[in-house]
Amino acid sequence: MIDILSTWSLVKLMLVNILILGCVRCDINWNGNNWALACDFFDNNLSNARIASNLCSERCAQTSECTHYTWTKYSDGTCWMKYGGVSKSDAVYTNDTTMICGILDTVIQSGIQWNANNSAFGCYFRGNDMSNVLIASNLCAGQCAQTSGCSHFVWTTYMGGTCWMKSGVVSESNATHTGEPSMLCGIINASSIAAVAGTTTSFGDSCTPGCGVEG
Ligand SMILES: *[C@@H]1O[C@H](CO)[C@@H](O)[C@H](O)[C@H]1NC(C)=O
Ligand SMILES: *[C@@H]1O[C@H](CO)[C@@H](O)[C@H](O)[C@H]1NC(C)=O
Ligand SMILES: *[C@@H]1O[C@H](CO)[C@@H](O)[C@H](O)[C@H]1NC(C)=O
Ligand SMILES: *[C@@H]1O[C@H](CO)[C@@H](O)[C@H](O)[C@H]1NC(C)=O
Ligand SMILES: *[C@@H]1O[C@H](CO)[C@@H](O)[C@H](O)[C@H]1NC(C)=O
């Protein structure tokens, strides 16, 4: 009996850890839509409205600068409208199945203009940082390609021009559209990514952006 109880306590402790400290398997089920249940977008709050969940996306679309939203049952139902560049990979899993989060269809469609080399301006990838170097933007892809484990990169004007090298398996859909034209992001040749994927460990593939410590 004592053994059963302590095993059960351990299971509960693990569950709490999974739910709160999080992200052992924090998949958000988008189900082919641009909204999902049990998810949230942090910060970037623009305004809010006490309306039903099925009106939240429409209200966001009618609100200047609103790009994405979260609906919670707070105060009989609140639509939290949010601004700024966003992608589905910015959504964080919550244990609250009454919550809804979504991105406007128009924001998803306006997307990122990828060039033939899988890079684009006005975008970034979260997390998975390996290292960085101070170099010009046109050298960043090459630097990543020559760096073991680097699969994708972001270049920003930080410190006069910084190339942030990143590991892990990503696709174009992991990139966030920032609309900030000086930023550059890109993915190195997909075949070489597959070759290094097994060697990258920093955050593991079970971790979505909410659980890694952001640099
Ligand atoms: C911002 O939005 C979240 C929902 O994503 C909400 O829980 C939070 O209370 C809001 N914060 C402020 C300061 O309004
Ligand atoms: C979600 O986790 C919080 C603790 O972070 C807990 O208070 C709450 O009851 C949980 N909600 C559900 C629906 O399990
Ligand atoms: C792709 O990369 C090659 C080699 O670095 C370069 O010559 C070419 O201009 C690039 N293409 C685009 C569309 O940026
Ligand atoms: C890229 O997106 C996919 C699907 O949303 C997700 O499973 C994967 O963890 C993301 N990769 C990274 C490195 O964030
Ligand atoms: C992509 O990587 C593979 C394996 O590293 C290599 O054989 C191939 O030539 C590369 N393709 C391009 C277009 O660079």
mmCIF file of C-alpha atoms and ligand atoms in Angstrom:
data_model
loop_
_atom_site.group_PDB
_atom_site.id
_atom_site.type_symbol
_atom_site.label_atom_id
_atom_site.label_comp_id
_atom_site.label_asym_id
_atom_site.label_seq_id
_atom_site.Cartn_x
_atom_site.Cartn_y
_atom_site.Cartn_z
ATOM 1 C CA MET A 1 0.000 0.000 0.000
ATOM 2 C CA ILE A 2 2.779 2.369 0.970
ATOM 3 C CA ASP A 3 4.621 1.406 -2.183
ATOM 4 C CA ILE A 4 1.567 2.044 -4.324
ATOM 5 C CA LEU A 5 1.034 5.408 -2.660
ATOM 6 C CA SER A 6 4.614 6.540 -3.111
ATOM 7 C CA THR A 7 4.645 5.348 -6.712
ATOM 8 C CA TRP A 8 1.474 7.302 -7.292
ATOM 9 C CA SER A 9 3.032 10.364 -5.651
ATOM 10 C CA LEU A 10 6.027 10.028 -7.915
ATOM 11 C CA VAL A 11 3.783 9.795 -10.956
ATOM 12 C CA LYS A 12 1.902 12.873 -9.815
ATOM 13 C CA LEU A 13 5.166 14.725 -9.206
ATOM 14 C CA MET A 14 6.303 13.825 -12.696
ATOM 15 C CA LEU A 15 2.996 14.962 -14.154
ATOM 16 C CA VAL A 16 3.258 18.281 -12.357
ATOM 17 C CA ASN A 17 6.796 18.673 -13.658
ATOM 18 C CA ILE A 18 5.657 17.900 -17.167
ATOM 19 C CA LEU A 19 2.776 20.337 -16.978
ATOM 20 C CA ILE A 20 4.500 23.215 -15.215
ATOM 21 C CA LEU A 21 8.229 22.969 -15.950
ATOM 22 C CA GLY A 22 7.026 21.635 -19.105
ATOM 23 C CA CYS A 23 7.511 20.547 -22.561
ATOM 24 C CA VAL A 24 8.324 16.889 -22.377
ATOM 25 C CA ARG A 25 5.826 16.546 -25.190
ATOM 26 C CA CYS A 26 4.063 19.822 -25.558
ATOM 27 C CA ASP A 27 2.526 19.352 -28.952
ATOM 28 C CA ILE A 28 -0.116 21.773 -30.012
ATOM 29 C CA ASN A 29 -2.624 20.165 -32.331
ATOM 30 C CA TRP A 30 -3.256 22.722 -35.099
ATOM 31 C CA ASN A 31 -5.303 20.207 -37.043
ATOM 32 C CA GLY A 32 -4.669 22.069 -40.290
ATOM 33 C CA ASN A 33 -6.092 25.310 -38.866
ATOM 34 C CA ASN A 34 -4.512 28.589 -37.859
ATOM 35 C CA TRP A 35 -5.918 28.225 -34.353
ATOM 36 C CA ALA A 36 -5.702 25.531 -31.701
ATOM 37 C CA LEU A 37 -6.890 24.564 -28.240
ATOM 38 C CA ALA A 38 -4.808 24.568 -25.051
ATOM 39 C CA CYS A 39 -2.257 27.080 -26.247
ATOM 40 C CA ASP A 40 -1.172 30.642 -25.627
ATOM 41 C CA PHE A 41 1.059 33.335 -27.071
ATOM 42 C CA PHE A 42 3.090 35.186 -24.473
ATOM 43 C CA ASP A 43 3.262 38.958 -24.254
ATOM 44 C CA ASN A 44 2.659 41.462 -27.091
ATOM 45 C CA ASN A 45 -0.779 42.271 -25.687
ATOM 46 C CA LEU A 46 -2.493 44.987 -27.670
ATOM 47 C CA SER A 47 -5.967 45.130 -26.172
ATOM 48 C CA ASN A 48 -8.654 42.795 -24.983
ATOM 49 C CA ALA A 49 -12.389 42.307 -25.327
ATOM 50 C CA ARG A 50 -14.895 40.326 -23.319
ATOM 51 C CA ILE A 51 -16.391 38.282 -26.143
ATOM 52 C CA ALA A 52 -17.114 34.660 -26.995
ATOM 53 C CA SER A 53 -14.223 32.555 -28.271
ATOM 54 C CA ASN A 54 -15.696 32.140 -31.751
ATOM 55 C CA LEU A 55 -15.594 35.915 -32.252
ATOM 56 C CA CYS A 56 -11.985 36.394 -31.180
ATOM 57 C CA SER A 57 -10.291 35.863 -34.546
ATOM 58 C CA GLU A 58 -12.722 38.216 -36.281
ATOM 59 C CA ARG A 59 -12.262 40.874 -33.610
ATOM 60 C CA CYS A 60 -8.499 40.618 -34.027
ATOM 61 C CA ALA A 61 -8.862 41.007 -37.800
ATOM 62 C CA GLN A 62 -10.870 44.189 -37.238
ATOM 63 C CA THR A 63 -8.325 45.598 -34.805
ATOM 64 C CA SER A 64 -5.476 47.622 -36.251
ATOM 65 C CA GLU A 65 -2.069 45.934 -35.759
ATOM 66 C CA CYS A 66 -3.584 42.751 -34.343
ATOM 67 C CA THR A 67 -1.816 39.708 -35.826
ATOM 68 C CA HIS A 68 -2.616 36.945 -33.343
ATOM 69 C CA TYR A 69 -4.654 36.294 -30.251
ATOM 70 C CA THR A 70 -5.367 34.161 -27.221
ATOM 71 C CA TRP A 71 -8.802 33.539 -25.793
ATOM 72 C CA THR A 72 -9.173 32.605 -22.119
ATOM 73 C CA LYS A 73 -12.175 32.094 -19.874
ATOM 74 C CA TYR A 74 -11.012 35.017 -17.694
ATOM 75 C CA SER A 75 -13.891 37.291 -16.753
ATOM 76 C CA ASP A 76 -16.527 35.160 -18.539
ATOM 77 C CA GLY A 77 -14.384 34.996 -21.670
ATOM 78 C CA THR A 78 -11.675 37.385 -22.822
ATOM 79 C CA CYS A 79 -10.094 37.772 -26.236
ATOM 80 C CA TRP A 80 -6.488 38.999 -25.810
ATOM 81 C CA MET A 81 -5.387 40.654 -29.006
ATOM 82 C CA LYS A 82 -1.694 40.685 -29.794
ATOM 83 C CA TYR A 83 0.636 42.484 -32.187
ATOM 84 C CA GLY A 84 3.905 41.781 -33.985
ATOM 85 C CA GLY A 85 5.566 39.075 -36.039
ATOM 86 C CA VAL A 86 4.509 35.591 -35.101
ATOM 87 C CA SER A 87 4.518 31.988 -36.263
ATOM 88 C CA LYS A 88 2.846 28.838 -35.030
ATOM 89 C CA SER A 89 6.111 27.786 -33.415
ATOM 90 C CA ASP A 90 5.780 30.774 -31.035
ATOM 91 C CA ALA A 91 2.648 29.257 -29.496
ATOM 92 C CA VAL A 92 3.125 27.617 -26.121
ATOM 93 C CA TYR A 93 1.231 24.609 -24.888
ATOM 94 C CA THR A 94 -0.888 25.081 -21.774
ATOM 95 C CA ASN A 95 -2.664 22.447 -19.725
ATOM 96 C CA ASP A 96 -5.872 24.465 -19.987
ATOM 97 C CA THR A 97 -8.071 23.027 -22.721
ATOM 98 C CA THR A 98 -10.480 25.958 -22.542
ATOM 99 C CA MET A 99 -7.806 28.262 -23.960
ATOM 100 C CA ILE A 100 -7.593 29.013 -27.660
ATOM 101 C CA CYS A 101 -4.773 30.657 -29.525
ATOM 102 C CA GLY A 102 -4.583 31.632 -33.148
ATOM 103 C CA ILE A 103 -2.907 33.635 -35.875
ATOM 104 C CA LEU A 104 -4.847 35.572 -38.496
ATOM 105 C CA ASP A 105 -5.033 33.794 -41.856
ATOM 106 C CA THR A 106 -3.830 36.961 -43.572
ATOM 107 C CA VAL A 107 -0.686 37.007 -41.425
ATOM 108 C CA ILE A 108 0.089 33.394 -42.272
ATOM 109 C CA GLN A 109 -0.567 33.998 -45.973
ATOM 110 C CA SER A 110 1.522 37.170 -46.209
ATOM 111 C CA GLY A 111 4.304 34.892 -45.060
ATOM 112 C CA ILE A 112 7.979 35.195 -45.662
ATOM 113 C CA GLN A 113 9.431 35.655 -49.139
ATOM 114 C CA TRP A 114 11.990 32.839 -49.364
ATOM 115 C CA ASN A 115 14.642 33.044 -52.049
ATOM 116 C CA ALA A 116 16.117 30.094 -53.931
ATOM 117 C CA ASN A 117 18.731 29.595 -51.200
ATOM 118 C CA ASN A 118 16.183 29.111 -48.415
ATOM 119 C CA SER A 119 16.885 32.470 -46.862
ATOM 120 C CA ALA A 120 14.714 35.536 -46.461
ATOM 121 C CA PHE A 121 14.634 39.013 -44.979
ATOM 122 C CA GLY A 122 12.352 40.036 -42.147
ATOM 123 C CA CYS A 123 12.309 36.708 -40.344
ATOM 124 C CA TYR A 124 13.910 34.850 -37.471
ATOM 125 C CA PHE A 125 14.087 31.458 -35.813
ATOM 126 C CA ARG A 126 13.698 31.140 -32.057
ATOM 127 C CA GLY A 127 15.989 29.207 -29.772
ATOM 128 C CA ASN A 128 18.406 26.399 -30.618
ATOM 129 C CA ASP A 129 21.367 28.767 -30.429
ATOM 130 C CA MET A 130 24.823 27.277 -30.860
ATOM 131 C CA SER A 131 27.193 30.209 -31.272
ATOM 132 C CA ASN A 132 27.461 33.579 -32.955
ATOM 133 C CA VAL A 133 29.998 35.601 -34.880
ATOM 134 C CA LEU A 134 30.255 39.241 -35.861
ATOM 135 C CA ILE A 135 30.178 39.155 -39.652
ATOM 136 C CA ALA A 136 28.331 40.728 -42.575
ATOM 137 C CA SER A 137 24.914 39.344 -43.460
ATOM 138 C CA ASN A 138 25.999 37.945 -46.829
ATOM 139 C CA LEU A 139 28.565 35.718 -45.074
ATOM 140 C CA CYS A 140 26.181 34.247 -42.498
ATOM 141 C CA ALA A 141 24.827 31.337 -44.561
ATOM 142 C CA GLY A 142 28.344 30.292 -45.548
ATOM 143 C CA GLN A 143 29.546 30.545 -41.957
ATOM 144 C CA CYS A 144 26.692 28.316 -40.816
ATOM 145 C CA ALA A 145 27.348 25.810 -43.597
ATOM 146 C CA GLN A 146 30.976 25.524 -42.453
ATOM 147 C CA THR A 147 30.079 25.165 -38.780
ATOM 148 C CA SER A 148 29.487 21.637 -37.589
ATOM 149 C CA GLY A 149 25.926 21.154 -36.381
ATOM 150 C CA CYS A 150 24.658 24.455 -37.748
ATOM 151 C CA SER A 151 21.440 23.872 -39.675
ATOM 152 C CA HIS A 152 19.922 27.348 -39.761
ATOM 153 C CA PHE A 153 20.793 30.909 -38.880
ATOM 154 C CA VAL A 154 19.565 34.367 -38.101
ATOM 155 C CA TRP A 155 21.451 37.576 -38.854
ATOM 156 C CA THR A 156 20.638 40.786 -37.004
ATOM 157 C CA THR A 157 22.235 44.226 -36.736
ATOM 158 C CA TYR A 158 23.206 43.516 -33.097
ATOM 159 C CA MET A 159 26.793 44.710 -32.392
ATOM 160 C CA GLY A 160 27.082 45.996 -35.930
ATOM 161 C CA GLY A 161 26.076 42.657 -37.461
ATOM 162 C CA THR A 162 25.779 39.295 -35.754
ATOM 163 C CA CYS A 163 25.285 35.892 -37.332
ATOM 164 C CA TRP A 164 23.458 33.597 -34.881
ATOM 165 C CA MET A 165 24.060 29.963 -35.698
ATOM 166 C CA LYS A 166 21.453 27.429 -34.718
ATOM 167 C CA SER A 167 21.083 23.671 -34.613
ATOM 168 C CA GLY A 168 18.219 21.222 -34.925
ATOM 169 C CA VAL A 169 15.791 20.246 -37.615
ATOM 170 C CA VAL A 170 13.662 23.120 -38.863
ATOM 171 C CA SER A 171 11.677 23.952 -41.933
ATOM 172 C CA GLU A 172 10.478 27.250 -43.352
ATOM 173 C CA SER A 173 7.323 26.942 -41.266
ATOM 174 C CA ASN A 174 9.412 27.338 -38.091
ATOM 175 C CA ALA A 175 10.443 30.850 -39.070
ATOM 176 C CA THR A 176 8.706 33.852 -37.585
ATOM 177 C CA HIS A 177 7.758 36.722 -39.849
ATOM 178 C CA THR A 178 9.018 39.896 -38.167
ATOM 179 C CA GLY A 179 8.599 42.364 -41.003
ATOM 180 C CA GLU A 180 11.878 43.965 -39.823
ATOM 181 C CA PRO A 181 13.711 44.209 -43.180
ATOM 182 C CA SER A 182 17.249 44.268 -41.785
ATOM 183 C CA MET A 183 16.883 40.804 -40.279
ATOM 184 C CA LEU A 184 17.846 37.767 -42.288
ATOM 185 C CA CYS A 185 17.114 34.145 -41.584
ATOM 186 C CA GLY A 186 17.872 31.002 -43.494
ATOM 187 C CA ILE A 187 18.126 27.260 -43.619
ATOM 188 C CA ILE A 188 21.170 25.436 -44.920
ATOM 189 C CA ASN A 189 20.774 22.712 -47.547
ATOM 190 C CA ALA A 190 18.226 20.238 -46.229
ATOM 191 C CA SER A 191 20.319 17.172 -47.075
ATOM 192 C CA SER A 192 23.155 18.391 -44.905
ATOM 193 C CA ILE A 193 20.714 19.138 -42.090
ATOM 194 C CA ALA A 194 19.598 15.513 -42.141
ATOM 195 C CA ALA A 195 23.240 14.498 -41.838
ATOM 196 C CA VAL A 196 23.849 16.582 -38.717
ATOM 197 C CA ALA A 197 20.430 16.162 -37.132
ATOM 198 C CA GLY A 198 21.529 13.143 -35.123
ATOM 199 C CA THR A 199 24.375 15.089 -33.559
ATOM 200 C CA THR A 200 22.448 18.092 -32.304
ATOM 201 C CA THR A 201 21.400 17.926 -28.717
ATOM 202 C CA SER A 202 21.211 21.394 -27.194
ATOM 203 C CA PHE A 203 17.456 21.457 -26.655
ATOM 204 C CA GLY A 204 16.381 18.146 -28.097
ATOM 205 C CA ASP A 205 13.493 17.713 -30.474
ATOM 206 C CA SER A 206 10.872 17.423 -27.742
ATOM 207 C CA CYS A 207 11.242 21.063 -26.824
ATOM 208 C CA THR A 208 9.173 23.804 -28.382
ATOM 209 C CA PRO A 209 10.105 27.463 -27.951
ATOM 210 C CA GLY A 210 8.291 27.880 -24.665
ATOM 211 C CA CYS A 211 10.561 25.596 -22.750
ATOM 212 C CA GLY A 212 14.064 26.571 -23.845
ATOM 213 C CA VAL A 213 15.667 29.540 -22.165
ATOM 214 C CA GLU A 214 15.620 32.304 -24.707
ATOM 215 C CA GLY A 215 18.886 34.005 -25.531
HETATM 216 C C1 LIG B 1 -1.766 39.203 -21.810
HETATM 217 O O1 LIG B 1 -2.433 38.147 -22.454
HETATM 218 C C2 LIG B 1 -2.496 36.939 -21.706
HETATM 219 C C3 LIG B 1 -3.134 35.892 -22.572
HETATM 220 O O2 LIG B 1 -2.228 35.543 -23.612
HETATM 221 C C4 LIG B 1 -3.254 37.162 -20.425
HETATM 222 O O3 LIG B 1 -3.307 35.984 -19.667
HETATM 223 C C5 LIG B 1 -2.534 38.236 -19.648
HETATM 224 O O4 LIG B 1 -3.245 38.515 -18.470
HETATM 225 C C6 LIG B 1 -2.398 39.501 -20.464
HETATM 226 N N1 LIG B 1 -1.558 40.434 -19.734
HETATM 227 C C7 LIG B 1 -1.895 41.702 -19.546
HETATM 228 C C8 LIG B 1 -0.909 42.523 -18.773
HETATM 229 O O5 LIG B 1 -2.935 42.176 -19.981
HETATM 230 C C1 LIG B 2 -3.050 23.649 -14.885
HETATM 231 O O1 LIG B 2 -1.915 23.819 -14.068
HETATM 232 C C2 LIG B 2 -2.128 24.726 -12.985
HETATM 233 C C3 LIG B 2 -0.807 24.862 -12.259
HETATM 234 O O2 LIG B 2 0.115 25.472 -13.087
HETATM 235 C C4 LIG B 2 -3.202 24.201 -12.062
HETATM 236 O O3 LIG B 2 -3.426 25.141 -11.040
HETATM 237 C C5 LIG B 2 -4.479 24.002 -12.868
HETATM 238 O O4 LIG B 2 -5.451 23.413 -12.053
HETATM 239 C C6 LIG B 2 -4.209 23.111 -14.074
HETATM 240 N N1 LIG B 2 -5.421 23.098 -14.893
HETATM 241 C C7 LIG B 2 -5.948 21.968 -15.363
HETATM 242 C C8 LIG B 2 -7.144 22.131 -16.218
HETATM 243 O O5 LIG B 2 -5.465 20.880 -15.137
HETATM 244 C C1 LIG B 3 22.293 31.733 -53.737
HETATM 245 O O1 LIG B 3 23.643 31.502 -53.358
HETATM 246 C C2 LIG B 3 24.580 31.628 -54.437
HETATM 247 C C3 LIG B 3 25.945 31.213 -53.943
HETATM 248 O O2 LIG B 3 26.262 31.784 -52.687
HETATM 249 C C4 LIG B 3 24.539 33.052 -54.957
HETATM 250 O O3 LIG B 3 25.411 33.210 -56.063
HETATM 251 C C5 LIG B 3 23.108 33.378 -55.408
HETATM 252 O O4 LIG B 3 23.031 34.729 -55.809
HETATM 253 C C6 LIG B 3 22.130 33.127 -54.302
HETATM 254 N N1 LIG B 3 20.777 33.280 -54.807
HETATM 255 C C7 LIG B 3 19.883 34.088 -54.221
HETATM 256 C C8 LIG B 3 18.542 34.123 -54.865
HETATM 257 O O5 LIG B 3 20.159 34.748 -53.234
HETATM 258 C C1 LIG B 4 9.682 23.187 -36.095
HETATM 259 O O1 LIG B 4 8.293 23.058 -36.200
HETATM 260 C C2 LIG B 4 7.818 21.744 -35.963
HETATM 261 C C3 LIG B 4 6.316 21.704 -36.245
HETATM 262 O O2 LIG B 4 5.666 22.773 -35.637
HETATM 263 C C4 LIG B 4 8.132 21.358 -34.519
HETATM 264 O O3 LIG B 4 7.717 20.043 -34.261
HETATM 265 C C5 LIG B 4 9.647 21.452 -34.325
HETATM 266 O O4 LIG B 4 9.956 21.190 -32.971
HETATM 267 C C6 LIG B 4 10.146 22.830 -34.681
HETATM 268 N N1 LIG B 4 11.586 22.820 -34.587
HETATM 269 C C7 LIG B 4 12.268 23.629 -33.781
HETATM 270 C C8 LIG B 4 13.754 23.456 -33.784
HETATM 271 O O5 LIG B 4 11.739 24.473 -33.076
HETATM 272 C C1 LIG B 5 23.461 19.382 -49.908
HETATM 273 O O1 LIG B 5 24.161 18.527 -48.989
HETATM 274 C C2 LIG B 5 24.482 17.269 -49.530
HETATM 275 C C3 LIG B 5 25.077 16.435 -48.402
HETATM 276 O O2 LIG B 5 25.934 17.196 -47.585
HETATM 277 C C4 LIG B 5 25.422 17.459 -50.712
HETATM 278 O O3 LIG B 5 25.757 16.206 -51.278
HETATM 279 C C5 LIG B 5 24.739 18.325 -51.767
HETATM 280 O O4 LIG B 5 25.629 18.605 -52.835
HETATM 281 C C6 LIG B 5 24.286 19.644 -51.173
HETATM 282 N N1 LIG B 5 23.487 20.384 -52.151
HETATM 283 C C7 LIG B 5 23.685 21.684 -52.396
HETATM 284 C C8 LIG B 5 22.774 22.277 -53.415
HETATM 285 O O5 LIG B 5 24.541 22.347 -51.831
#
